[in-house]
Tab-separated table of C-alpha atoms in Angstrom:
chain	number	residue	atom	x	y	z
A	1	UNK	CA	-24.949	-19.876	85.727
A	2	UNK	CA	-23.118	-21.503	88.723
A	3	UNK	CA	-20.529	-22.711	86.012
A	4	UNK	CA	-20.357	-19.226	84.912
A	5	UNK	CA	-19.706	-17.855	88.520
A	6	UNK	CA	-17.038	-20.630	89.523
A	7	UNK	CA	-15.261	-19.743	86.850
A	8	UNK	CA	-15.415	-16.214	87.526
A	9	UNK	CA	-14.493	-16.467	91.290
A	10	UNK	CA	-10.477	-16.551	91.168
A	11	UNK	CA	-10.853	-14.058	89.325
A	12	UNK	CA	-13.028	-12.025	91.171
A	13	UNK	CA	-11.139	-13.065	94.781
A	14	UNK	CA	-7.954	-12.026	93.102
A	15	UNK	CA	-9.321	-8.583	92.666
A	16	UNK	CA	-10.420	-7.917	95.254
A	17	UNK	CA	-7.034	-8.764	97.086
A	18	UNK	CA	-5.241	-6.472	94.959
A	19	UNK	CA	-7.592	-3.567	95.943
A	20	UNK	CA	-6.701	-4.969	99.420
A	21	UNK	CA	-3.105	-5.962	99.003
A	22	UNK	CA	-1.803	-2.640	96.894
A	23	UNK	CA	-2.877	-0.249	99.587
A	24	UNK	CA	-1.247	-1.998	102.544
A	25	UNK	CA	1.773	-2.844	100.960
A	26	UNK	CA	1.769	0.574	99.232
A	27	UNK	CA	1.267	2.224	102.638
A	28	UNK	CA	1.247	6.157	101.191
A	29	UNK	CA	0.033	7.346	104.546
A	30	UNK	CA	2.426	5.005	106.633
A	31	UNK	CA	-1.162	3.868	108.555
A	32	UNK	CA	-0.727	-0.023	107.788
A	33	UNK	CA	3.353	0.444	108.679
A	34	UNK	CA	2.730	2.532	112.013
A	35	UNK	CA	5.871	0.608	114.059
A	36	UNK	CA	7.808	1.561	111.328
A	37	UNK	CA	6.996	3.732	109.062
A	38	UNK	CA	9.021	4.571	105.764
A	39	UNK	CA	10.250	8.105	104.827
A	40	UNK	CA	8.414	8.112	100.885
A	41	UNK	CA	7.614	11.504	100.920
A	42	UNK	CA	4.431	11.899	101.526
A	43	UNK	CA	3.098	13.273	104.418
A	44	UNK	CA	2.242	10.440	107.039
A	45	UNK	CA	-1.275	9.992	109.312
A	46	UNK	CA	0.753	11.342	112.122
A	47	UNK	CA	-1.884	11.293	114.577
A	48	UNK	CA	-2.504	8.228	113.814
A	49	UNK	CA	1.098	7.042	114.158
A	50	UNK	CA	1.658	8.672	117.338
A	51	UNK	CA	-1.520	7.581	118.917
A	52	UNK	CA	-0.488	3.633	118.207
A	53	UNK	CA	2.918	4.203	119.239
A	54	UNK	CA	1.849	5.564	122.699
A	55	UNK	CA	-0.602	3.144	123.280
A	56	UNK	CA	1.480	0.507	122.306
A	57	UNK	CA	4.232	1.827	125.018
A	58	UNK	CA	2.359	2.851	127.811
A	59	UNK	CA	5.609	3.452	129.886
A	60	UNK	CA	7.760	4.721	127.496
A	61	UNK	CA	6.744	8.955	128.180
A	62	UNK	CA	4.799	10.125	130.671
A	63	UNK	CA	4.324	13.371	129.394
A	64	UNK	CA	3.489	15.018	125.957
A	65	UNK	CA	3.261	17.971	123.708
A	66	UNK	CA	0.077	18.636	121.444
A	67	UNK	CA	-0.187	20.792	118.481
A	68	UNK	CA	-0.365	21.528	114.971
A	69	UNK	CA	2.672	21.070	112.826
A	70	UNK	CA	4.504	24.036	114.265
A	71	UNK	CA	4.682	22.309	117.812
A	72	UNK	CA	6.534	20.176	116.209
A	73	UNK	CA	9.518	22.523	116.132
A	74	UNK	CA	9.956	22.309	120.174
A	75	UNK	CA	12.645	19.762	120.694
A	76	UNK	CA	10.991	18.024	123.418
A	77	UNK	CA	14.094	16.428	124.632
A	78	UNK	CA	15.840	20.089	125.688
A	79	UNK	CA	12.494	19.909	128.012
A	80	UNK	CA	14.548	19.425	131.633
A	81	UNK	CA	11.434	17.434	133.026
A	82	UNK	CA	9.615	14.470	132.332
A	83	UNK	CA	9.787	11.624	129.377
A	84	UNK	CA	8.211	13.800	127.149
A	85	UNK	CA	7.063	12.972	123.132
A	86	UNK	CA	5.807	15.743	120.593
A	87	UNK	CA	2.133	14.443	119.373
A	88	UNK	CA	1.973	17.267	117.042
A	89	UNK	CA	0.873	16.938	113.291
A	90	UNK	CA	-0.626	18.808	110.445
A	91	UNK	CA	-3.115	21.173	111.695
A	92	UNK	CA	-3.684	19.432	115.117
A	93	UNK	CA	-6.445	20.468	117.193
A	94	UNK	CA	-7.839	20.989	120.343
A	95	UNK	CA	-11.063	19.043	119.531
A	96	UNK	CA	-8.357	15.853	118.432
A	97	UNK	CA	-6.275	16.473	121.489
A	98	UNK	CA	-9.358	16.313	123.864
A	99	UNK	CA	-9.795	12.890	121.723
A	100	UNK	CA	-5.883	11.641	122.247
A	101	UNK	CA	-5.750	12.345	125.781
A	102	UNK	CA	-9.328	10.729	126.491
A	103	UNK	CA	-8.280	7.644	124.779
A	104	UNK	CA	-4.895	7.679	126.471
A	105	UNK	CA	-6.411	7.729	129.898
A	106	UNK	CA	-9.227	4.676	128.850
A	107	UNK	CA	-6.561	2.763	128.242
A	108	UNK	CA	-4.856	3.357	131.613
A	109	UNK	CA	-1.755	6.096	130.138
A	110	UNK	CA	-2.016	9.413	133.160
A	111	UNK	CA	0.461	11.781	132.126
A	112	UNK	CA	2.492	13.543	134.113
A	113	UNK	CA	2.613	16.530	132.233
A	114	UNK	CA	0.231	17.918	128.874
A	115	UNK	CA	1.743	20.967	126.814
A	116	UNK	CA	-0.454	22.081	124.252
A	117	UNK	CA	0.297	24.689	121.689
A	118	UNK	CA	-2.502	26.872	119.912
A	119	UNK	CA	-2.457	29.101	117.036
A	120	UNK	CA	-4.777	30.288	114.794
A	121	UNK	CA	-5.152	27.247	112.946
A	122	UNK	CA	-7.242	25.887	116.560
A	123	UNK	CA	-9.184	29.023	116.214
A	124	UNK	CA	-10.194	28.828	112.609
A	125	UNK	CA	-10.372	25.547	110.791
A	126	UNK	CA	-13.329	22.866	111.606
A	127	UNK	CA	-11.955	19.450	112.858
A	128	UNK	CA	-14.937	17.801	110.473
A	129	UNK	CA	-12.544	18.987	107.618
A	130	UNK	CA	-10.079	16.112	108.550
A	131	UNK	CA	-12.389	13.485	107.857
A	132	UNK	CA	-11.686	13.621	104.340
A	133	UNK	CA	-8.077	14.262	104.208
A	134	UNK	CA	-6.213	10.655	104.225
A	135	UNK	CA	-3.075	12.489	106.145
A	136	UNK	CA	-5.357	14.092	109.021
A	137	UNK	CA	-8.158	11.697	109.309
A	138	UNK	CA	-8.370	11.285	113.396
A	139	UNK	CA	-7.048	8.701	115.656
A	140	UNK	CA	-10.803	6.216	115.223
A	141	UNK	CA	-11.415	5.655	118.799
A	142	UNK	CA	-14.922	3.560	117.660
A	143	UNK	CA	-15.334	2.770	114.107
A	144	UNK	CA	-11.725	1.349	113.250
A	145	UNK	CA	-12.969	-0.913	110.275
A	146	UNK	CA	-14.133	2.469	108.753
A	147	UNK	CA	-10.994	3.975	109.775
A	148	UNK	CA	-8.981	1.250	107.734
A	149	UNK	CA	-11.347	1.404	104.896
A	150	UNK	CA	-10.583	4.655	103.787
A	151	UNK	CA	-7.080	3.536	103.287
A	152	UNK	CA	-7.885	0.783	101.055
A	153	UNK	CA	-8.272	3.096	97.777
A	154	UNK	CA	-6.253	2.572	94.740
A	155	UNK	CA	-7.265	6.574	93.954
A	156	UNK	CA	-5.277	7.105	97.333
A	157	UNK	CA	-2.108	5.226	96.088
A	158	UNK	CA	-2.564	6.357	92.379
A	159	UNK	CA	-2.109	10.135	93.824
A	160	UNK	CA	1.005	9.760	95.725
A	161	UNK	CA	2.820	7.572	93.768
A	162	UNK	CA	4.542	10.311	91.294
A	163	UNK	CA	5.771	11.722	95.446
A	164	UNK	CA	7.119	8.233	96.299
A	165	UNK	CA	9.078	7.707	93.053
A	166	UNK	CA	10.200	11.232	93.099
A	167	UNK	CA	11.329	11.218	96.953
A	168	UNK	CA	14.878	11.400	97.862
A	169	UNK	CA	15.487	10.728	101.594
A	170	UNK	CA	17.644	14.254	103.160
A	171	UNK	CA	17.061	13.414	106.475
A	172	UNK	CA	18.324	10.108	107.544
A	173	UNK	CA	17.428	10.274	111.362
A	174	UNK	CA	13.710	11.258	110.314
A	175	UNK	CA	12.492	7.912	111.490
A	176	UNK	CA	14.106	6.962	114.358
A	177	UNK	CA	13.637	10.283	115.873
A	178	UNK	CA	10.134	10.346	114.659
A	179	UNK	CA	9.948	7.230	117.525
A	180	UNK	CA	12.523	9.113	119.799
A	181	UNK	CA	10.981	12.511	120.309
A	182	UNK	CA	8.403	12.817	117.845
A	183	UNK	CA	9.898	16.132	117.356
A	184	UNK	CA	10.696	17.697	113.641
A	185	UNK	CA	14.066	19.098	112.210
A	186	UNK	CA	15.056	21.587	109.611
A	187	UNK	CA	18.476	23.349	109.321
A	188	UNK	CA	18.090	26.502	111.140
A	189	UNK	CA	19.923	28.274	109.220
A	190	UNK	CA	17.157	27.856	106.312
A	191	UNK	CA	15.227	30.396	108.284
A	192	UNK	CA	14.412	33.789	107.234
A	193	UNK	CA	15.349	32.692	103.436
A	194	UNK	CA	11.688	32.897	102.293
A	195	UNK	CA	11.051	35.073	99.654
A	196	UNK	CA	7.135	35.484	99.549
A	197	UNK	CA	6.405	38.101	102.384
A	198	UNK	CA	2.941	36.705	103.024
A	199	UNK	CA	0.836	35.422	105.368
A	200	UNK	CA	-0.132	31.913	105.421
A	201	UNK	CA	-3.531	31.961	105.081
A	202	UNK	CA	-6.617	29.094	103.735
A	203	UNK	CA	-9.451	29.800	102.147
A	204	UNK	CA	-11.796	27.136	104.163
A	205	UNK	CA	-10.805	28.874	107.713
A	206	UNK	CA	-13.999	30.264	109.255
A	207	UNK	CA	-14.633	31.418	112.785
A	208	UNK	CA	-13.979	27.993	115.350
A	209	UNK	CA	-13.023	30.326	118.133
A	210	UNK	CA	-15.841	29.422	120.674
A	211	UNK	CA	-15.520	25.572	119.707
A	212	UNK	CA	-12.454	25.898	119.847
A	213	UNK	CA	-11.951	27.449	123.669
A	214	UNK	CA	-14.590	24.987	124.583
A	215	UNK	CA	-12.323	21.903	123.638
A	216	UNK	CA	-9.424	23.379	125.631
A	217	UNK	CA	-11.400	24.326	128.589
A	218	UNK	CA	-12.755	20.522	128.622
A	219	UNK	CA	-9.206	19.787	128.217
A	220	UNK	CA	-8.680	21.720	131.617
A	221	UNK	CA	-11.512	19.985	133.064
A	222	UNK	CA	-10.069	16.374	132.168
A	223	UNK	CA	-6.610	17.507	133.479
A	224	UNK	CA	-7.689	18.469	136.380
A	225	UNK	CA	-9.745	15.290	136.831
A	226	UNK	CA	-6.778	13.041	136.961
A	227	UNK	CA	-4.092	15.382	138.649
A	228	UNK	CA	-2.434	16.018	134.906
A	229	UNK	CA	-0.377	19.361	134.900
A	230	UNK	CA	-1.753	21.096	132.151
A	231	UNK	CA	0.420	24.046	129.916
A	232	UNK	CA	-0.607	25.739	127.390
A	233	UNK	CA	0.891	28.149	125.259
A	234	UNK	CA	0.352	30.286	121.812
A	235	UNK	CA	2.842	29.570	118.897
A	236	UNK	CA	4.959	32.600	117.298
A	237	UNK	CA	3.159	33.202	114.109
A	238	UNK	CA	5.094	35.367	111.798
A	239	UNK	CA	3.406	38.763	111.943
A	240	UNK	CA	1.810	39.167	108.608
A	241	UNK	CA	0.405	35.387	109.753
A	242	UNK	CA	-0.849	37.390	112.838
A	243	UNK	CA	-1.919	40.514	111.513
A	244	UNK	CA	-4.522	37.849	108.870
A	245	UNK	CA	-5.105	36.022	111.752
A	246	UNK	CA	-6.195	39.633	113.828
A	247	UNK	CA	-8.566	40.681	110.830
A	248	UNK	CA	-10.820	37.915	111.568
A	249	UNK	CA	-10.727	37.830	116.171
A	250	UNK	CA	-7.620	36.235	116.139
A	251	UNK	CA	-6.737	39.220	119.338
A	252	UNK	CA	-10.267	38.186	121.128
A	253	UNK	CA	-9.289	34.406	121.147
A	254	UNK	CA	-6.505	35.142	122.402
A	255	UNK	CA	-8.566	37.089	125.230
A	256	UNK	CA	-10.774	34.601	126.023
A	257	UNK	CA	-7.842	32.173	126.363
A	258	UNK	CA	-7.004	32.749	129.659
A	259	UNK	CA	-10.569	32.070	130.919
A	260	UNK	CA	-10.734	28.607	129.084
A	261	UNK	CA	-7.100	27.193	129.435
A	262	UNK	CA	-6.623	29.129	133.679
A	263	UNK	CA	-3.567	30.215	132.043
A	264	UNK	CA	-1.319	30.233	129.456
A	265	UNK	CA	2.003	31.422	128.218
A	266	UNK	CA	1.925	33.676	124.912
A	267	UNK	CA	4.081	34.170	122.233
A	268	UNK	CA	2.004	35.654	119.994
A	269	UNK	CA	1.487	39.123	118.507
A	270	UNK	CA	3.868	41.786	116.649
A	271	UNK	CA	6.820	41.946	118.266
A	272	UNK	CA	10.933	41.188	118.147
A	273	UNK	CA	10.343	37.667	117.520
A	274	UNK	CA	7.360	37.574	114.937
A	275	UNK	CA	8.060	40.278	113.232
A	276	UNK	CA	12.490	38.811	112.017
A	277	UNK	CA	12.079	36.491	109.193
A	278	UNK	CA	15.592	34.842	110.526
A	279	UNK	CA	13.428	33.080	112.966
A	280	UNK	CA	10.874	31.628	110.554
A	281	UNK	CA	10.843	28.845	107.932
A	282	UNK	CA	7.936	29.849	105.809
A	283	UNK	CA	5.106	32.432	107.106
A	284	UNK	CA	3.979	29.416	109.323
A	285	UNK	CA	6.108	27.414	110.785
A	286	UNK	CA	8.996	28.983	113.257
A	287	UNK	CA	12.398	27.389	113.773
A	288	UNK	CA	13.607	25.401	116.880
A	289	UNK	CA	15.616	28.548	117.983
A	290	UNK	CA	12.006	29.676	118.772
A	291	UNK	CA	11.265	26.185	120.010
A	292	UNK	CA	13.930	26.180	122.421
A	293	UNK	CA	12.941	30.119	123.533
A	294	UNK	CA	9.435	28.870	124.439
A	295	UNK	CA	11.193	26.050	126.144
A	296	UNK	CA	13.568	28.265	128.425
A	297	UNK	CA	11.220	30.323	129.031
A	298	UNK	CA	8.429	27.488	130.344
A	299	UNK	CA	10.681	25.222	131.826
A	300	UNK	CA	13.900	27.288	132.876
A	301	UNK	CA	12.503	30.797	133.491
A	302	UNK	CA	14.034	32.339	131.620
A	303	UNK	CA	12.918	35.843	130.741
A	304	UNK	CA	13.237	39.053	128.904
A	305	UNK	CA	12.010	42.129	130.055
A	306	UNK	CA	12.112	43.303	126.304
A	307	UNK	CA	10.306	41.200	124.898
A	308	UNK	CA	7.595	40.041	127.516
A	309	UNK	CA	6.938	43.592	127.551
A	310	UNK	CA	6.022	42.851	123.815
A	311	UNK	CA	3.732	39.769	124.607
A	312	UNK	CA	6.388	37.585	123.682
A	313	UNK	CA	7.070	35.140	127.020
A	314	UNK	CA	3.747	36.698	128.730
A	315	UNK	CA	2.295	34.683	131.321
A	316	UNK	CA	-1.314	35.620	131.085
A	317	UNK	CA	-4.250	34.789	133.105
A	318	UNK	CA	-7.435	36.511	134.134
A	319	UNK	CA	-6.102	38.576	136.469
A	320	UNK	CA	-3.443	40.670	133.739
A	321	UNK	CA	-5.255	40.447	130.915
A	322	UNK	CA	-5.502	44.389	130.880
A	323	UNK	CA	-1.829	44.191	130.671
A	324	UNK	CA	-1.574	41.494	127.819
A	325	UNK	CA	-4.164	43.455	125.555
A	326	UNK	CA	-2.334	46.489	126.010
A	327	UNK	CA	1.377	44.819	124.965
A	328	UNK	CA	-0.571	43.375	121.888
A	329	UNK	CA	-2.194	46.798	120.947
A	330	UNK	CA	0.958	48.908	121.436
A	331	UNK	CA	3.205	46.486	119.472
């Protein structure tokens, strides 16, 4: 029997470093190549990513932008002030964010400045849900063997590889401004060319609201802690995206808002914006026209009677929110 099993052991140790050495070198998710990850198509751990990359350069930014993947259309370097980088990835949350910024702060990063940008995807879809997804699985701020671990899987490689061979690179700056900014690019001029007038819409979204507005009032609390200017805002959603999104309390979240964030700045609703294709990708995600529009009006103050009389631009807090129910109802 020991003959047997000496025999047996190359064999067996070479295995078992191919189940180890095919994943890493494979890298699908980009998790084992975080400092410099490789444009193959798929969609990368971006949370991940970004998390590694800040704590790895604790004085590179000192302030940043949260969000799902539609954040990711504000160019954070128009932003006039601050070093800021765009955290945002696939359906980032306020529950994830509370995570990032905790973890930034244990490991002595204060920033300046926090943006975050909500949408209904914060208000509907349960953060346990990434835990399962290899491209959303959260930054591990304890258990980073079992973070790793779920990377080593030859089903994980075996069901992107027909992506990687497939993959032709169109955007040749994607990783070094992925490092830059953070920020994401399209052509602009690709909005509005959608043909499916839809609304973007999951079938495992449920109601997350009050979870949801507790994270971001926690958020507030931890800001406030450590003397971190806190913004928040409401991404544009195209307005059939909205009027989905209203069916189930998407309008009430965005009343009790104000009361969990102090504040916020909302660009939400039916209005001029929402409701022109020209200023939308898909039914989800806007352009960075609309990125730099949030952006002038945060940062430069820059405003439209128009539109703010729409919602769009609003400043809300708990004071006007007569006023910001009544632009969302009449428009």
């Amino acid at each position: 029997m020991r003959r047997f099993l000496r025999k047996i052991a190359p064999f067996v140790i070479f295995i078992l470093i191919l189940e180890l050495a095919i994943p890493m070198a494979v890298d699908p998710y980009n998790v084992f190549h975080w400092q410099k990850i490789r444009d193959n198509g798929v969609e990368p751990n971006s949370n991940y990513i970004k998390m590694q990359y800040i704590l790895h350069n604790p004085d590179k930014f000192d302030s940043f932008l949260f969000g799902s993947s539609r954040t990711g259309f504000v160019d954070v370097e128009n932003i006039p002030d601050g070093k800021w980088y765009n955290m945002s990835y696939s359906e980032g949350l306020p529950a994830e964010h509370l995570e990032n910024l905790q973890e930034m702060i244990a490991n002595g990063i204060i920033p300046k400045n926090v943006m975050i940008g909500v949408d209904n995807i914060s208000a509907f879809v349960d953060p346990s849900l990434h835990q399962n997804q290899f491209y959303r699985i959260p930054y591990p701020r304890a258990d980073k063997l079992g973070f790793y671990g779920k990377y080593l899987s030859i089903k994980g490689v075996l069901l992107s590889l027909d992506v990687i061979r497939n993959h032709e690179v169109t955007d040749p700056d994607y990783v070094e401004r992925y490092y830059r900014s953070g920020s994401t690019l399209r052509d602009p001029s690709l909005g509005g060319t959608f043909k499916d007038d839809v609304p973007y819409w999951d079938d495992y979204y449920t109601d997350y609201m009050a979870d949801s507005l507790l994270d971001i009032r926690r958020i507030r609390e931890l800001c406030e802690e450590y003397g971190i200017n806190l913004i928040v805002f409401t991404n544009p959603l195209y307005y059939r995206t909205y009027q989905e999104s209203k069916h189930f309390g998407y309008d009430q979240y965005l009343g009790w808002l104000a009361g969990a964030a102090g504040s916020f700045y909302n660009f939400s609703g039916e209005n001029a914006v929402t409701m022109d294709k020209n200023y939308f990708y898909e039914s989800s995600h806007y352009t960075e026209v609309v990125g730099d529009m949030i952006i002038d009006r945060i940062f430069n103050g820059v405003t439209d009677e128009s539109l703010e009389a729409q919602g769009f631009g609003m400043y809300v807090t708990e004071d006007n929110l007569d006023e910001f129910n009544e632009a969302l109802a009449n428009h």
